[in-house]
Amino acid sequence: MMRTNSDFDQRRAKAVARAIAYTSTFTAERAENSEVWDVEGNRYIDFCGGIGCQNVGHRHPKVVAAIEKQLKQLTHTCFQIVPYESYISLAERINALAPGDFDKKSLFFSSGGEAVENSIKIARYYTRKPAIITFTNGYHGRSYMGMGLSSRMSPFKVGFRPFPTEIYRVPFPDDYHGVSREQAINAIEMLLKTDADPDSIGAVIFEPVQGEGGYNIIDDEFLHWLREFCDRHNIVLIADEIQTGCGRTGKMFACEHFGVAPDLTCIGKSIGGGLPLSGVVGRADIIDSVPPGGLGGTFGGNPLGCAAALAVLDVMAEEELLKRGLEIGARIDARFSAFARNPELPCIGDARSLGTMNAIEVVKNRSSREPDGELASAIIARALAEGLILIGAGPDRNVIRVLVPLTAPFALIDEGLDILESAILGCL
Ligand SMILES: Cc1ncc(COP(=O)(O)O)c(C=O)c1O
């Protein structure tokens, strides 16, 4: 019997919670590198990669082989009960790669949200200080701490109160949206006077490029100021590199662009090559302040995820994907910047990128910069109908972001960009 997208849609509506929203109009059957095919055999170019989880492409043969090999050896013993090699090897590799010339240690989990939770637990344990500074337009997951740290009310936070306390949100410096570096620094200095003195602040958590928040790139000087601020007050600086890490920005970790080493870094998404794997890497003295048994979880650092991650790191190095990512990013940026200058596309207000984190901002008009989330959604829907998977971002959902695999052929990138351009034109 013919399997149709509409059959699956009906089954999904009956069986799956409606809170698990989805944007696609089809059900996936298989995927390879940067393409996905639906149950009816239609093919789509994937500029989303399962929200940034496929930097080495869907089902990279080396990742598949590593998972298969691990599958035949063992799938789960729980590292805290019986350890295994892939976890230890992965910790060694990640410690060597993460920024900072200090001794490092790592620990692994399954979801990005868990990595964030654990980074906060570690920072609080080490400093014995409860308060956390976080930023406007930040996104750190859907757990209660994740919601508390994240900025967006609808749909992430509405109706789920109360959130954890001792979280203080300050403006993320962002010139395009009218927040200067000075304003961001002043807001933190004001916070120290009004709500949280340095003796109560245990951590500052930030994304080097805000993912869900709309690809806002952190200001270089601000980040250096933040590093110095944390050093001055014994505050743990946590970089959430769940979306920016694993080569997405042209460096293994985005913080390398700025020459700043955070104390702790959260990793997730692409490191698992499609399997659920996340972790925290950072200063050994901070991480080891927590005594044995203080951190962990049944599935954290599952053998299959660790084996996949080791293969991902091999593929990144062997195929020189940092370099390739920069090439892809530059190619996309050239087109996006042309969109933002093109008088026939007045709805594209800005194009910005760091490596292969490329975005365009959809606006009502270029000078007012008023966001147009409705138009951005229409463009994304039209692109999907023409065979390109894209996702939005930003508090007004008016940013269209790219998370294409770094292994995507240039011809496919160009084909995707053509579809996007025709979708924009078609929506005007
Ligand atoms: C920067 C950042 N932090 C945390 C998370 C949460 O990760 P997960 O959805 O795997 O829990 C995400 C997910 O999009 C993210 O982009």
XYZ file of C-alpha atoms and ligand atoms in Angstrom:
444
model
C 0.000 0.000 0.000
C 1.186 3.528 -0.858
C 2.518 5.389 2.202
C 1.496 9.025 1.953
C 2.477 12.129 3.876
C -1.160 12.805 4.556
C -1.692 9.364 6.175
C 1.214 9.985 8.502
C -0.073 13.447 9.258
C -3.410 12.032 10.374
C -1.756 9.319 12.504
C 0.546 11.898 14.059
C -2.349 14.210 14.921
C -4.160 11.340 16.702
C -1.172 9.806 18.495
C 1.416 12.497 19.199
C 1.075 15.372 21.675
C 0.201 18.565 19.857
C 2.806 20.441 21.914
C 5.404 18.619 19.816
C 4.952 21.077 16.998
C 6.573 20.556 13.625
C 7.085 22.741 10.608
C 7.408 20.170 7.827
C 4.541 19.144 5.626
C 6.006 15.688 5.066
C 7.288 12.640 6.936
C 10.929 11.721 6.454
C 11.898 8.276 5.247
C 15.639 8.550 4.743
C 18.428 11.076 4.665
C 21.915 11.254 3.250
C 24.506 13.987 3.645
C 22.513 17.168 3.009
C 19.351 15.714 1.508
C 16.185 14.174 2.962
C 13.539 12.078 1.185
C 9.946 11.768 2.332
C 7.702 8.699 2.413
C 6.402 9.554 -1.070
C 9.908 9.720 -2.530
C 10.143 13.530 -2.771
C 13.598 14.956 -2.165
C 14.472 18.008 -0.046
C 17.682 19.963 0.401
C 18.413 20.158 4.100
C 19.622 23.570 5.299
C 18.593 22.693 8.853
C 20.313 19.382 9.737
C 17.883 18.508 12.520
C 18.576 21.958 14.079
C 22.316 21.939 13.700
C 23.047 18.304 14.515
C 24.471 17.163 11.186
C 27.669 19.143 10.641
C 29.265 16.026 9.095
C 26.106 15.270 7.102
C 23.324 12.743 7.613
C 24.621 9.192 8.047
C 28.244 9.880 7.265
C 29.658 6.415 6.365
C 32.413 6.670 9.006
C 29.930 7.642 11.694
C 27.596 4.800 10.677
C 30.522 2.329 10.715
C 31.606 3.491 14.187
C 28.060 3.105 15.537
C 27.758 -0.356 13.960
C 31.067 -1.445 15.491
C 30.037 -0.169 18.919
C 26.621 -1.811 18.516
C 28.307 -5.188 18.219
C 30.425 -4.615 21.339
C 28.126 -3.033 23.919
C 25.298 -0.520 23.890
C 24.878 0.423 27.534
C 26.447 -0.377 30.872
C 26.012 3.077 32.472
C 29.445 4.666 32.713
C 29.044 5.181 36.471
C 28.565 1.436 36.976
C 30.923 -0.033 34.375
C 33.094 2.411 32.409
C 34.037 1.892 28.761
C 36.750 3.161 26.462
C 34.766 5.388 24.072
C 33.731 7.736 26.911
C 37.318 8.062 28.164
C 38.722 8.564 24.645
C 36.098 11.203 23.890
C 36.908 13.099 27.084
C 40.608 13.062 26.123
C 39.859 14.345 22.624
C 37.449 17.078 23.740
C 39.800 18.234 26.520
C 42.567 18.658 23.959
C 40.332 20.588 21.541
C 38.488 22.955 23.885
C 39.883 26.487 24.277
C 42.121 27.318 27.249
C 45.667 26.309 28.161
C 44.684 24.891 31.544
C 44.015 21.292 32.655
C 40.589 20.230 31.475
C 38.082 17.518 32.234
C 34.820 16.489 30.564
C 31.579 14.761 31.439
C 28.839 13.655 29.087
C 25.055 13.651 28.944
C 22.377 13.114 26.299
C 20.664 16.440 25.549
C 21.986 19.971 25.321
C 19.618 21.013 28.085
C 21.255 18.527 30.461
C 24.693 19.922 29.657
C 23.434 23.408 30.559
C 21.844 22.155 33.806
C 25.080 20.472 34.811
C 27.260 23.460 33.959
C 25.142 25.532 36.362
C 25.335 22.842 39.044
C 29.124 22.774 38.727
C 29.433 26.568 38.830
C 27.235 26.823 41.901
C 29.060 24.008 43.676
C 32.468 25.494 42.939
C 31.647 29.081 43.867
C 28.941 28.347 46.461
C 27.241 31.384 44.915
C 23.674 31.002 43.603
C 23.018 33.835 41.152
C 23.376 33.425 37.393
C 23.641 36.158 34.772
C 22.075 35.369 31.415
C 21.260 37.428 28.313
C 18.281 38.733 26.395
C 17.579 36.520 23.360
C 19.571 33.676 24.914
C 18.331 30.108 24.546
C 19.537 27.255 26.730
C 16.936 24.478 26.547
C 13.517 23.489 27.792
C 14.124 22.122 31.277
C 13.151 24.392 34.162
C 16.678 25.820 34.454
C 16.748 26.045 30.645
C 13.503 28.026 30.620
C 14.712 30.211 33.447
C 17.882 31.038 31.539
C 16.165 31.448 28.173
C 14.605 34.626 26.940
C 11.620 33.777 24.842
C 8.153 33.610 26.444
C 6.006 32.180 23.639
C 5.955 29.260 23.096
C 8.784 28.166 25.397
C 7.767 29.655 28.736
C 4.119 30.761 28.658
C 2.071 28.773 31.175
C 5.015 26.960 32.769
C 5.757 29.253 35.740
C 7.334 29.325 38.276
C 10.894 29.345 36.966
C 14.024 28.942 39.088
C 15.048 32.039 41.008
C 18.401 33.826 41.190
C 18.550 34.305 37.419
C 19.296 37.844 36.189
C 18.907 38.759 32.531
C 20.943 41.574 30.996
C 20.951 42.929 27.428
C 23.050 41.094 24.847
C 25.133 43.647 22.931
C 23.742 43.758 19.425
C 24.256 46.823 17.242
C 21.688 45.943 14.586
C 18.958 45.809 17.224
C 20.161 48.927 18.981
C 22.051 47.570 22.005
C 25.583 48.904 22.254
C 28.520 47.309 24.061
C 28.461 50.187 26.562
C 24.785 49.624 27.331
C 25.409 45.923 27.938
C 28.324 46.639 30.275
C 26.369 49.348 32.091
C 23.477 46.937 32.625
C 25.763 44.449 34.371
C 27.335 47.174 36.479
C 23.863 48.414 37.423
C 22.808 44.867 38.310
C 25.660 44.650 40.814
C 24.311 47.779 42.539
C 20.617 46.956 42.403
C 19.956 43.220 42.539
C 22.955 40.932 42.823
C 26.316 41.798 44.333
C 29.370 39.934 43.004
C 29.489 37.759 46.140
C 26.164 36.247 45.114
C 26.921 35.672 41.403
C 28.242 32.200 40.602
C 28.102 32.155 36.804
C 27.562 34.059 33.587
C 26.209 31.948 30.728
C 26.256 33.143 27.113
C 26.147 31.914 23.522
C 29.018 33.235 21.335
C 26.444 33.437 18.541
C 22.853 33.355 19.755
C 21.201 30.530 17.816
C 17.512 30.509 18.599
C 17.849 34.238 19.388
C 18.574 35.097 15.742
C 22.312 34.634 15.067
C 23.443 37.673 17.024
C 27.228 37.512 17.220
C 28.813 38.477 20.523
C 30.864 41.663 20.523
C 34.566 40.839 20.736
C 35.473 43.562 23.235
C 32.421 42.825 25.339
C 33.450 39.181 25.629
C 36.940 40.188 26.747
C 35.370 42.534 29.287
C 33.131 39.684 30.483
C 36.143 37.386 30.929
C 37.907 40.012 32.994
C 34.711 40.727 34.982
C 34.349 37.031 35.862
C 38.027 36.753 36.851
C 37.738 39.829 39.049
C 34.748 38.470 40.966
C 35.389 34.700 41.030
C 32.483 34.041 38.674
C 32.436 31.002 36.365
C 32.165 31.989 32.704
C 30.079 29.398 30.841
C 29.918 29.314 27.035
C 26.908 27.509 25.646
C 28.398 26.169 22.399
C 25.695 23.585 21.837
C 24.745 25.167 18.509
C 27.953 27.073 17.701
C 30.349 24.212 18.470
C 31.724 21.318 16.462
C 32.935 23.500 13.612
C 29.743 25.382 12.842
C 31.492 28.763 12.846
C 34.723 27.719 11.119
C 36.499 26.942 14.401
C 35.899 23.877 16.513
C 34.547 26.211 19.218
C 33.219 29.685 18.362
C 35.019 31.211 21.377
C 38.294 30.600 19.512
C 37.346 33.455 17.154
C 37.597 35.861 20.065
C 40.620 34.401 21.835
C 38.630 33.979 25.042
C 38.657 30.736 27.021
C 35.518 30.183 29.073
C 35.815 28.229 32.330
C 33.149 25.754 31.210
C 31.785 25.014 27.738
C 28.544 23.173 26.983
C 28.559 20.982 23.884
C 25.810 19.017 22.142
C 24.001 18.717 18.819
C 26.499 17.965 15.988
C 29.120 16.334 18.185
C 26.888 13.225 18.342
C 26.652 12.870 14.550
C 22.886 12.391 14.835
C 22.905 10.507 18.151
C 21.955 12.182 21.432
C 25.190 13.243 23.075
C 26.092 16.374 25.021
C 28.656 17.369 27.573
C 30.500 19.906 29.633
C 34.225 20.515 29.196
C 36.316 22.942 31.166
C 38.694 23.768 33.944
C 39.612 20.576 35.799
C 39.776 22.339 39.178
C 36.230 23.682 38.773
C 34.739 20.439 37.467
C 36.531 18.322 40.070
C 35.277 20.488 42.921
C 32.133 18.343 42.746
C 32.705 15.076 44.647
C 32.076 11.576 43.190
C 28.377 10.882 42.637
C 27.462 14.583 42.537
C 26.850 14.531 38.789
C 25.780 11.911 36.260
C 22.741 10.146 34.837
C 21.805 6.725 33.507
C 22.365 7.302 29.808
C 24.875 10.175 29.902
C 27.730 9.517 27.467
C 26.083 6.414 26.064
C 28.620 4.176 24.219
C 26.915 4.620 20.841
C 26.914 8.402 21.197
C 30.579 8.454 22.274
C 31.607 6.183 19.378
C 29.703 8.406 16.949
C 31.308 11.540 18.420
C 34.821 10.104 18.044
C 34.035 9.376 14.387
C 32.640 12.903 13.962
C 35.924 14.353 15.249
C 37.884 12.100 12.857
C 35.734 13.169 9.907
C 36.054 16.853 10.847
C 39.850 16.527 10.755
C 40.225 14.156 7.773
C 37.863 16.101 5.525
C 39.112 19.492 6.756
C 35.566 20.526 7.510
C 36.525 23.700 9.372
C 38.049 24.995 6.152
C 35.184 23.706 4.065
C 32.655 25.223 6.450
C 34.307 28.615 5.980
C 34.095 28.193 2.211
C 30.423 27.262 2.390
C 29.772 30.109 4.840
C 31.456 32.637 2.545
C 29.452 31.357 -0.429
C 26.174 31.721 1.455
C 27.195 35.069 2.925
C 27.960 36.451 -0.549
C 24.422 35.601 -1.684
C 22.792 36.748 1.565
C 24.681 40.061 1.506
C 23.552 40.559 -2.092
C 19.937 39.916 -0.984
C 20.350 42.542 1.750
C 21.568 45.116 -0.829
C 19.136 44.192 -3.604
C 16.490 46.917 -4.101
C 14.137 44.232 -5.393
C 14.289 42.449 -2.027
C 13.533 45.337 0.366
C 12.321 42.863 2.984
C 15.858 41.616 3.639
C 17.158 44.035 6.236
C 20.396 42.387 7.246
C 22.695 39.476 6.428
C 25.106 38.252 9.071
C 27.306 35.261 9.595
C 30.125 33.681 11.513
C 31.481 30.751 9.517
C 28.506 28.662 8.461
C 26.074 30.316 10.867
C 24.412 32.438 8.166
C 21.212 34.382 8.597
C 19.040 36.953 6.915
C 16.696 39.225 8.797
C 13.245 39.805 7.291
C 11.879 43.301 7.922
C 8.937 45.495 6.962
C 11.384 48.056 5.654
C 15.126 48.439 5.693
C 15.349 51.760 7.453
C 12.867 51.124 10.265
C 14.155 47.523 10.661
C 10.703 46.564 11.924
C 10.644 42.758 12.075
C 8.329 40.832 9.745
C 7.916 37.388 11.283
C 4.848 36.609 9.176
C 6.745 37.162 5.943
C 9.714 35.112 7.188
C 7.358 32.204 7.983
C 5.740 32.521 4.556
C 9.169 32.425 2.883
C 10.191 29.343 4.893
C 6.905 27.589 4.003
C 7.277 28.460 0.322
C 10.887 27.263 0.266
C 9.778 23.995 1.836
C 7.116 23.547 -0.831
C 9.886 24.050 -3.407
C 12.110 21.454 -1.709
C 14.288 23.329 0.799
C 14.207 22.782 4.566
C 14.944 25.975 6.524
C 14.177 27.239 10.009
C 13.492 30.578 11.583
C 14.963 32.260 14.628
C 14.802 35.464 16.622
C 12.329 36.783 19.182
C 10.025 37.894 16.353
C 10.701 34.799 14.226
C 11.819 37.089 11.425
C 15.309 35.637 11.028
C 15.941 32.816 8.560
C 18.959 30.785 9.622
C 21.126 28.185 7.934
C 22.525 25.077 9.623
C 23.497 23.155 6.493
C 25.920 20.201 6.819
C 29.542 21.265 6.268
C 29.828 18.369 3.831
C 27.137 19.689 1.452
C 28.308 19.934 -2.192
C 28.608 23.503 -3.478
C 26.118 22.749 -6.268
C 23.539 21.747 -3.673
C 24.208 24.893 -1.628
C 23.650 26.989 -4.763
C 20.487 25.069 -5.609
C 19.183 25.718 -2.088
C 20.040 29.425 -2.292
C 18.230 29.681 -5.641
C 15.136 28.127 -4.071
C 15.343 30.576 -1.168
C 15.696 33.571 -3.483
C 12.743 32.465 -5.584
C 10.717 31.871 -2.379
C 11.477 35.418 -1.198
C 10.502 36.880 -4.571
C 7.385 34.715 -4.649
C 6.252 36.045 -1.265
C 6.604 39.737 -2.115
C 22.503 27.190 22.442
C 21.614 26.047 22.856
N 21.635 25.611 24.111
C 20.875 24.585 24.516
C 20.020 23.948 23.657
C 19.168 22.802 24.128
O 19.621 21.609 23.575
P 18.652 20.335 23.543
O 17.485 20.709 22.701
O 19.502 19.247 22.955
O 18.272 20.062 24.965
C 19.948 24.375 22.326
C 19.012 23.755 21.372
O 18.634 24.296 20.375
C 20.774 25.451 21.908
O 20.746 25.910 20.642
